[in-house]
Amino acid sequence: MTTRTPHQTASAMAQKLRSGNATSVNLVEQALHHIEAHDDPAIFITLTADKALEQAHASDERRRQGRPLSPWDGVPRAWNDLFDLTETPTTAGSKVYANAASPDKDAPVVSYCKDAGLISLGKTNLSEFAYSGLGLNPHYGTPVNPF
């Protein structure tokens, strides 16, 4: 029997943060726990757990001071490894870019989300260069849907 991991929408997490029923640190720790519990190294190409927890503490402090950046401040999210994030190389699921330098700036959508206080958990796997809808990746492994 498979046990389905509970998940929440971004809206539900934002509501919990606004109502004080959750902290950003708690949400990030829950997300990291679920990632580790699935024990599939092919799901994330890059996991930025320490950075995510650092951002979560900063978000919680802003909220304590009554200065959240947006209603979404403190909500964790993951990025597909097609999006540029300054702290990690963008591999597009290919070993060709495995040792690439991190980009100088974030992709515009990443920048907007950071400005709103969303927290990056890392970058998820994809088929090489997003050339397939099947998600097969011979370089980083083919992730199994945990659900």
Short mmCIF file of N, CA and C in Angstrom, two decimals:
data_model
loop_
_atom_site.label_atom_id
_atom_site.label_comp_id
_atom_site.label_asym_id
_atom_site.label_seq_id
_atom_site.Cartn_x
_atom_site.Cartn_y
_atom_site.Cartn_z
N MET A 1 0.83 -1.17 0.00
CA MET A 1 0.00 0.00 0.00
C MET A 1 0.88 1.24 0.00
N THR A 2 0.59 2.20 -0.87
CA THR A 2 1.35 3.43 -0.95
C THR A 2 0.68 4.50 -0.12
N THR A 3 1.48 5.18 0.67
CA THR A 3 0.95 6.28 1.46
C THR A 3 1.24 7.57 0.72
N ARG A 4 0.22 8.32 0.44
CA ARG A 4 0.37 9.58 -0.27
C ARG A 4 0.82 10.65 0.71
N THR A 5 1.86 11.38 0.33
CA THR A 5 2.36 12.46 1.15
C THR A 5 1.40 13.65 1.06
N PRO A 6 1.00 14.19 2.19
CA PRO A 6 0.11 15.35 2.12
C PRO A 6 0.82 16.52 1.45
N HIS A 7 0.10 17.27 0.66
CA HIS A 7 0.67 18.45 0.04
C HIS A 7 -0.30 19.60 0.18
N GLN A 8 0.22 20.78 0.01
CA GLN A 8 -0.58 21.98 0.16
C GLN A 8 -0.36 22.87 -1.06
N THR A 9 -1.36 23.63 -1.41
CA THR A 9 -1.19 24.61 -2.47
C THR A 9 -0.41 25.80 -1.91
N ALA A 10 0.14 26.58 -2.80
CA ALA A 10 0.83 27.80 -2.39
C ALA A 10 -0.14 28.73 -1.67
N SER A 11 -1.37 28.79 -2.15
CA SER A 11 -2.38 29.65 -1.51
C SER A 11 -2.66 29.19 -0.08
N ALA A 12 -2.76 27.89 0.12
CA ALA A 12 -3.01 27.37 1.47
C ALA A 12 -1.83 27.68 2.39
N MET A 13 -0.62 27.54 1.88
CA MET A 13 0.55 27.87 2.70
C MET A 13 0.58 29.35 3.04
N ALA A 14 0.29 30.20 2.06
CA ALA A 14 0.27 31.65 2.31
C ALA A 14 -0.78 32.00 3.36
N GLN A 15 -1.93 31.35 3.30
CA GLN A 15 -2.99 31.60 4.29
C GLN A 15 -2.53 31.18 5.69
N LYS A 16 -1.86 30.04 5.78
CA LYS A 16 -1.35 29.59 7.09
C LYS A 16 -0.33 30.58 7.65
N LEU A 17 0.50 31.12 6.77
CA LEU A 17 1.48 32.11 7.22
C LEU A 17 0.78 33.37 7.71
N ARG A 18 -0.19 33.86 6.95
CA ARG A 18 -0.92 35.08 7.33
C ARG A 18 -1.67 34.91 8.65
N SER A 19 -2.25 33.74 8.85
CA SER A 19 -3.05 33.51 10.06
C SER A 19 -2.19 33.15 11.27
N GLY A 20 -0.92 32.92 11.06
CA GLY A 20 -0.04 32.54 12.17
C GLY A 20 -0.08 31.06 12.50
N ASN A 21 -0.74 30.26 11.65
CA ASN A 21 -0.82 28.82 11.89
C ASN A 21 0.41 28.06 11.39
N ALA A 22 1.34 28.78 10.77
CA ALA A 22 2.59 28.17 10.31
C ALA A 22 3.65 29.24 10.23
N THR A 23 4.89 28.80 10.27
CA THR A 23 6.01 29.70 9.99
C THR A 23 6.65 29.24 8.70
N SER A 24 7.39 30.13 8.11
CA SER A 24 8.10 29.78 6.89
C SER A 24 9.13 28.68 7.16
N VAL A 25 9.80 28.78 8.29
CA VAL A 25 10.78 27.74 8.65
C VAL A 25 10.09 26.39 8.73
N ASN A 26 8.91 26.34 9.34
CA ASN A 26 8.17 25.09 9.44
C ASN A 26 7.81 24.56 8.06
N LEU A 27 7.32 25.42 7.17
CA LEU A 27 6.94 24.98 5.82
C LEU A 27 8.13 24.47 5.04
N VAL A 28 9.26 25.15 5.16
CA VAL A 28 10.47 24.71 4.45
C VAL A 28 10.96 23.39 5.03
N GLU A 29 10.96 23.27 6.35
CA GLU A 29 11.39 22.00 6.96
C GLU A 29 10.48 20.85 6.54
N GLN A 30 9.16 21.10 6.48
CA GLN A 30 8.23 20.06 6.02
C GLN A 30 8.55 19.66 4.58
N ALA A 31 8.77 20.64 3.73
CA ALA A 31 9.08 20.35 2.32
C ALA A 31 10.37 19.55 2.21
N LEU A 32 11.39 19.94 2.94
CA LEU A 32 12.66 19.21 2.90
C LEU A 32 12.49 17.80 3.44
N HIS A 33 11.68 17.64 4.48
CA HIS A 33 11.41 16.30 5.02
C HIS A 33 10.74 15.42 3.95
N HIS A 34 9.75 15.97 3.24
CA HIS A 34 9.06 15.20 2.19
C HIS A 34 10.02 14.84 1.06
N ILE A 35 10.91 15.76 0.71
CA ILE A 35 11.89 15.48 -0.35
C ILE A 35 12.79 14.33 0.07
N GLU A 36 13.29 14.39 1.30
CA GLU A 36 14.17 13.33 1.81
C GLU A 36 13.42 12.00 1.96
N ALA A 37 12.15 12.06 2.35
CA ALA A 37 11.37 10.84 2.59
C ALA A 37 11.16 10.05 1.31
N HIS A 38 11.13 10.72 0.17
CA HIS A 38 10.92 10.01 -1.09
C HIS A 38 12.18 9.30 -1.56
N ASP A 39 13.32 9.67 -1.02
CA ASP A 39 14.58 8.96 -1.27
C ASP A 39 14.82 8.69 -2.75
N ASP A 40 14.49 9.65 -3.59
CA ASP A 40 14.75 9.53 -5.03
C ASP A 40 15.69 10.65 -5.43
N PRO A 41 16.98 10.35 -5.58
CA PRO A 41 17.94 11.40 -5.92
C PRO A 41 17.74 12.01 -7.31
N ALA A 42 16.85 11.43 -8.10
CA ALA A 42 16.62 11.95 -9.45
C ALA A 42 15.58 13.07 -9.48
N ILE A 43 14.89 13.35 -8.38
CA ILE A 43 13.86 14.39 -8.41
C ILE A 43 14.50 15.77 -8.49
N PHE A 44 15.49 16.04 -7.66
CA PHE A 44 16.16 17.33 -7.67
C PHE A 44 17.55 17.19 -8.28
N ILE A 45 17.89 18.10 -9.18
CA ILE A 45 19.26 18.18 -9.67
C ILE A 45 20.08 18.94 -8.65
N THR A 46 19.50 19.99 -8.09
CA THR A 46 20.17 20.79 -7.07
C THR A 46 19.17 21.07 -5.95
N LEU A 47 19.54 20.74 -4.73
CA LEU A 47 18.72 21.05 -3.56
C LEU A 47 19.47 22.10 -2.75
N THR A 48 18.83 23.21 -2.46
CA THR A 48 19.48 24.31 -1.75
C THR A 48 18.86 24.46 -0.36
N ALA A 49 18.97 23.41 0.43
CA ALA A 49 18.31 23.36 1.75
C ALA A 49 18.81 24.45 2.69
N ASP A 50 20.11 24.64 2.81
CA ASP A 50 20.64 25.64 3.74
C ASP A 50 20.19 27.04 3.35
N LYS A 51 20.26 27.34 2.08
CA LYS A 51 19.83 28.66 1.59
C LYS A 51 18.33 28.84 1.83
N ALA A 52 17.54 27.80 1.61
CA ALA A 52 16.09 27.88 1.82
C ALA A 52 15.78 28.16 3.29
N LEU A 53 16.47 27.50 4.19
CA LEU A 53 16.23 27.74 5.62
C LEU A 53 16.66 29.15 6.02
N GLU A 54 17.75 29.63 5.45
CA GLU A 54 18.19 31.01 5.70
C GLU A 54 17.12 32.00 5.24
N GLN A 55 16.58 31.78 4.04
CA GLN A 55 15.53 32.65 3.52
C GLN A 55 14.26 32.55 4.37
N ALA A 56 13.96 31.36 4.87
CA ALA A 56 12.77 31.17 5.70
C ALA A 56 12.89 31.94 7.01
N HIS A 57 14.06 31.91 7.63
CA HIS A 57 14.26 32.67 8.86
C HIS A 57 14.08 34.16 8.59
N ALA A 58 14.61 34.64 7.48
CA ALA A 58 14.46 36.06 7.13
C ALA A 58 12.99 36.41 6.90
N SER A 59 12.26 35.52 6.24
CA SER A 59 10.84 35.75 5.99
C SER A 59 10.06 35.80 7.30
N ASP A 60 10.34 34.87 8.19
CA ASP A 60 9.65 34.86 9.48
C ASP A 60 9.94 36.13 10.27
N GLU A 61 11.15 36.63 10.18
CA GLU A 61 11.50 37.87 10.88
C GLU A 61 10.73 39.05 10.28
N ARG A 62 10.64 39.12 8.96
CA ARG A 62 9.86 40.19 8.32
C ARG A 62 8.40 40.13 8.78
N ARG A 63 7.86 38.93 8.83
CA ARG A 63 6.46 38.77 9.23
C ARG A 63 6.28 39.19 10.70
N ARG A 64 7.23 38.83 11.57
CA ARG A 64 7.16 39.23 12.98
C ARG A 64 7.15 40.76 13.12
N GLN A 65 7.88 41.41 12.21
CA GLN A 65 7.96 42.88 12.24
C GLN A 65 6.79 43.53 11.49
N GLY A 66 5.89 42.70 10.95
CA GLY A 66 4.75 43.25 10.22
C GLY A 66 5.11 43.80 8.86
N ARG A 67 6.22 43.31 8.27
CA ARG A 67 6.68 43.81 6.99
C ARG A 67 6.89 42.71 5.95
N PRO A 68 5.92 41.80 5.76
CA PRO A 68 6.12 40.79 4.71
C PRO A 68 6.23 41.46 3.35
N LEU A 69 7.01 40.87 2.47
CA LEU A 69 7.22 41.44 1.14
C LEU A 69 5.97 41.34 0.27
N SER A 70 5.14 40.34 0.55
CA SER A 70 3.91 40.12 -0.21
C SER A 70 3.09 39.08 0.55
N PRO A 71 1.87 38.80 0.11
CA PRO A 71 1.11 37.71 0.76
C PRO A 71 1.79 36.35 0.61
N TRP A 72 2.72 36.23 -0.34
CA TRP A 72 3.39 34.96 -0.61
C TRP A 72 4.73 34.83 0.11
N ASP A 73 5.11 35.86 0.85
CA ASP A 73 6.41 35.85 1.53
C ASP A 73 6.50 34.64 2.45
N GLY A 74 7.51 33.80 2.22
CA GLY A 74 7.75 32.63 3.04
C GLY A 74 7.26 31.31 2.48
N VAL A 75 6.60 31.36 1.33
CA VAL A 75 6.09 30.14 0.71
C VAL A 75 7.24 29.47 -0.07
N PRO A 76 7.52 28.19 0.22
CA PRO A 76 8.59 27.49 -0.52
C PRO A 76 8.12 27.01 -1.89
N ARG A 77 9.06 26.94 -2.82
CA ARG A 77 8.78 26.43 -4.16
C ARG A 77 10.06 25.86 -4.76
N ALA A 78 9.90 25.04 -5.76
CA ALA A 78 11.04 24.49 -6.50
C ALA A 78 10.96 24.99 -7.93
N TRP A 79 12.11 25.06 -8.57
CA TRP A 79 12.20 25.52 -9.95
C TRP A 79 12.65 24.38 -10.84
N ASN A 80 12.11 24.32 -12.02
CA ASN A 80 12.62 23.40 -13.03
C ASN A 80 14.00 23.89 -13.43
N ASP A 81 14.90 22.99 -13.74
CA ASP A 81 16.28 23.39 -14.04
C ASP A 81 16.45 23.99 -15.44
N LEU A 82 15.40 24.63 -15.93
CA LEU A 82 15.50 25.47 -17.13
C LEU A 82 15.58 26.94 -16.75
N PHE A 83 15.25 27.26 -15.49
CA PHE A 83 15.23 28.64 -15.02
C PHE A 83 16.57 29.01 -14.41
N ASP A 84 17.08 30.18 -14.77
CA ASP A 84 18.32 30.67 -14.18
C ASP A 84 18.10 31.16 -12.76
N LEU A 85 18.92 30.65 -11.84
CA LEU A 85 19.00 31.14 -10.46
C LEU A 85 20.46 31.46 -10.21
N THR A 86 20.73 32.62 -9.67
CA THR A 86 22.12 33.05 -9.53
C THR A 86 22.98 32.10 -8.71
N GLU A 87 22.39 31.36 -7.78
CA GLU A 87 23.21 30.53 -6.90
C GLU A 87 23.51 29.13 -7.44
N THR A 88 22.94 28.77 -8.59
CA THR A 88 23.16 27.42 -9.12
C THR A 88 23.31 27.44 -10.63
N PRO A 89 24.12 26.55 -11.17
CA PRO A 89 24.19 26.45 -12.63
C PRO A 89 22.85 25.98 -13.19
N THR A 90 22.56 26.36 -14.40
CA THR A 90 21.36 25.89 -15.09
C THR A 90 21.82 24.79 -16.05
N THR A 91 21.42 23.55 -15.76
CA THR A 91 21.88 22.42 -16.57
C THR A 91 20.94 22.05 -17.69
N ALA A 92 19.68 22.43 -17.59
CA ALA A 92 18.65 21.99 -18.55
C ALA A 92 18.62 20.46 -18.64
N GLY A 93 19.01 19.81 -17.55
CA GLY A 93 18.99 18.36 -17.51
C GLY A 93 20.08 17.70 -18.32
N SER A 94 21.10 18.45 -18.69
CA SER A 94 22.17 17.92 -19.54
C SER A 94 23.51 17.95 -18.83
N LYS A 95 24.30 16.92 -19.02
CA LYS A 95 25.66 16.88 -18.47
C LYS A 95 26.56 17.90 -19.17
N VAL A 96 26.16 18.34 -20.35
CA VAL A 96 26.94 19.35 -21.07
C VAL A 96 27.12 20.60 -20.20
N TYR A 97 26.08 20.93 -19.41
CA TYR A 97 26.12 22.13 -18.57
C TYR A 97 26.35 21.82 -17.09
N ALA A 98 26.73 20.61 -16.77
CA ALA A 98 26.88 20.20 -15.37
C ALA A 98 27.89 21.07 -14.62
N ASN A 99 28.92 21.52 -15.29
CA ASN A 99 29.96 22.33 -14.64
C ASN A 99 29.91 23.79 -15.07
N ALA A 100 28.78 24.21 -15.58
CA ALA A 100 28.63 25.59 -16.02
C ALA A 100 28.66 26.53 -14.82
N ALA A 101 29.08 27.73 -15.06
CA ALA A 101 29.07 28.74 -14.01
C ALA A 101 27.62 29.14 -13.71
N SER A 102 27.38 29.56 -12.50
CA SER A 102 26.05 30.06 -12.16
C SER A 102 25.81 31.34 -12.94
N PRO A 103 24.57 31.57 -13.36
CA PRO A 103 24.29 32.79 -14.13
C PRO A 103 24.47 34.05 -13.28
N ASP A 104 24.73 35.15 -13.96
CA ASP A 104 24.93 36.43 -13.28
C ASP A 104 23.64 37.02 -12.72
N LYS A 105 22.51 36.64 -13.32
CA LYS A 105 21.24 37.15 -12.81
C LYS A 105 20.17 36.09 -12.93
N ASP A 106 19.14 36.26 -12.13
CA ASP A 106 18.01 35.34 -12.14
C ASP A 106 17.16 35.55 -13.38
N ALA A 107 16.45 34.51 -13.78
CA ALA A 107 15.43 34.66 -14.81
C ALA A 107 14.40 35.66 -14.28
N PRO A 108 13.75 36.41 -15.16
CA PRO A 108 12.79 37.42 -14.68
C PRO A 108 11.74 36.86 -13.73
N VAL A 109 11.14 35.72 -14.04
CA VAL A 109 10.11 35.17 -13.16
C VAL A 109 10.68 34.80 -11.80
N VAL A 110 11.91 34.32 -11.77
CA VAL A 110 12.58 33.98 -10.50
C VAL A 110 12.80 35.26 -9.70
N SER A 111 13.25 36.30 -10.37
CA SER A 111 13.47 37.59 -9.72
C SER A 111 12.18 38.13 -9.11
N TYR A 112 11.09 38.07 -9.86
CA TYR A 112 9.80 38.54 -9.34
C TYR A 112 9.38 37.74 -8.11
N CYS A 113 9.57 36.44 -8.17
CA CYS A 113 9.19 35.59 -7.03
C CYS A 113 10.07 35.85 -5.82
N LYS A 114 11.36 36.05 -6.03
CA LYS A 114 12.24 36.38 -4.90
C LYS A 114 11.84 37.72 -4.28
N ASP A 115 11.52 38.70 -5.15
CA ASP A 115 11.10 40.00 -4.64
C ASP A 115 9.81 39.90 -3.81
N ALA A 116 8.99 38.90 -4.11
CA ALA A 116 7.76 38.66 -3.35
C ALA A 116 8.00 37.81 -2.10
N GLY A 117 9.24 37.33 -1.92
CA GLY A 117 9.58 36.56 -0.73
C GLY A 117 9.42 35.06 -0.85
N LEU A 118 9.10 34.55 -2.05
CA LEU A 118 9.02 33.10 -2.20
C LEU A 118 10.40 32.50 -2.00
N ILE A 119 10.43 31.30 -1.47
CA ILE A 119 11.68 30.65 -1.09
C ILE A 119 11.99 29.50 -2.03
N SER A 120 13.20 29.51 -2.55
CA SER A 120 13.63 28.48 -3.49
C SER A 120 14.19 27.27 -2.74
N LEU A 121 13.63 26.09 -3.03
CA LEU A 121 14.14 24.84 -2.46
C LEU A 121 15.24 24.25 -3.33
N GLY A 122 15.29 24.63 -4.58
CA GLY A 122 16.29 24.09 -5.50
C GLY A 122 15.71 23.92 -6.88
N LYS A 123 16.38 23.07 -7.66
CA LYS A 123 16.01 22.86 -9.06
C LYS A 123 15.68 21.40 -9.32
N THR A 124 14.53 21.20 -9.96
CA THR A 124 14.09 19.84 -10.25
C THR A 124 14.58 19.35 -11.60
N ASN A 125 14.60 18.06 -11.72
CA ASN A 125 15.05 17.35 -12.90
C ASN A 125 14.05 17.50 -14.05
N LEU A 126 14.50 17.22 -15.22
CA LEU A 126 13.67 17.25 -16.43
C LEU A 126 14.36 16.41 -17.48
N SER A 127 13.66 16.09 -18.54
CA SER A 127 14.33 15.40 -19.64
C SER A 127 15.32 16.38 -20.27
N GLU A 128 16.40 15.84 -20.80
CA GLU A 128 17.48 16.68 -21.30
C GLU A 128 16.95 17.72 -22.28
N PHE A 129 17.25 18.98 -21.97
CA PHE A 129 16.83 20.15 -22.77
C PHE A 129 15.32 20.22 -22.93
N ALA A 130 14.57 19.54 -22.08
CA ALA A 130 13.10 19.50 -22.13
C ALA A 130 12.60 18.99 -23.47
N TYR A 131 13.33 18.04 -24.06
CA TYR A 131 12.98 17.51 -25.37
C TYR A 131 11.94 16.41 -25.34
N SER A 132 11.50 16.01 -24.16
CA SER A 132 10.54 14.92 -24.09
C SER A 132 9.52 15.19 -23.00
N GLY A 133 8.32 14.81 -23.23
CA GLY A 133 7.28 14.93 -22.22
C GLY A 133 7.28 13.77 -21.24
N LEU A 134 8.17 12.80 -21.43
CA LEU A 134 8.20 11.61 -20.59
C LEU A 134 9.03 11.78 -19.32
N GLY A 135 9.91 12.76 -19.29
CA GLY A 135 10.73 12.99 -18.11
C GLY A 135 11.94 12.08 -17.99
N LEU A 136 12.25 11.33 -19.03
CA LEU A 136 13.41 10.44 -19.00
C LEU A 136 14.69 11.25 -19.05
N ASN A 137 15.65 10.90 -18.20
CA ASN A 137 16.92 11.61 -18.22
C ASN A 137 18.05 10.62 -17.95
N PRO A 138 18.86 10.32 -18.97
CA PRO A 138 19.95 9.36 -18.79
C PRO A 138 21.10 9.91 -17.94
N HIS A 139 21.17 11.22 -17.74
CA HIS A 139 22.29 11.83 -17.03
C HIS A 139 22.04 11.99 -15.53
N TYR A 140 20.85 12.42 -15.18
CA TYR A 140 20.52 12.68 -13.78
C TYR A 140 19.51 11.70 -13.22
N GLY A 141 19.14 10.71 -14.02
CA GLY A 141 18.17 9.72 -13.59
C GLY A 141 16.76 10.16 -13.94
N THR A 142 15.88 9.20 -13.97
CA THR A 142 14.48 9.47 -14.28
C THR A 142 13.71 9.45 -12.96
N PRO A 143 13.19 10.60 -12.54
CA PRO A 143 12.48 10.62 -11.25
C PRO A 143 11.17 9.84 -11.33
N VAL A 144 10.83 9.24 -10.22
CA VAL A 144 9.58 8.51 -10.10
C VAL A 144 8.58 9.43 -9.39
N ASN A 145 7.39 9.55 -9.92
CA ASN A 145 6.36 10.36 -9.28
C ASN A 145 6.06 9.77 -7.92
N PRO A 146 6.27 10.52 -6.84
CA PRO A 146 6.06 9.97 -5.50
C PRO A 146 4.58 9.73 -5.18
N PHE A 147 3.69 10.21 -6.01
CA PHE A 147 2.26 10.02 -5.77
C PHE A 147 1.71 8.91 -6.60
#
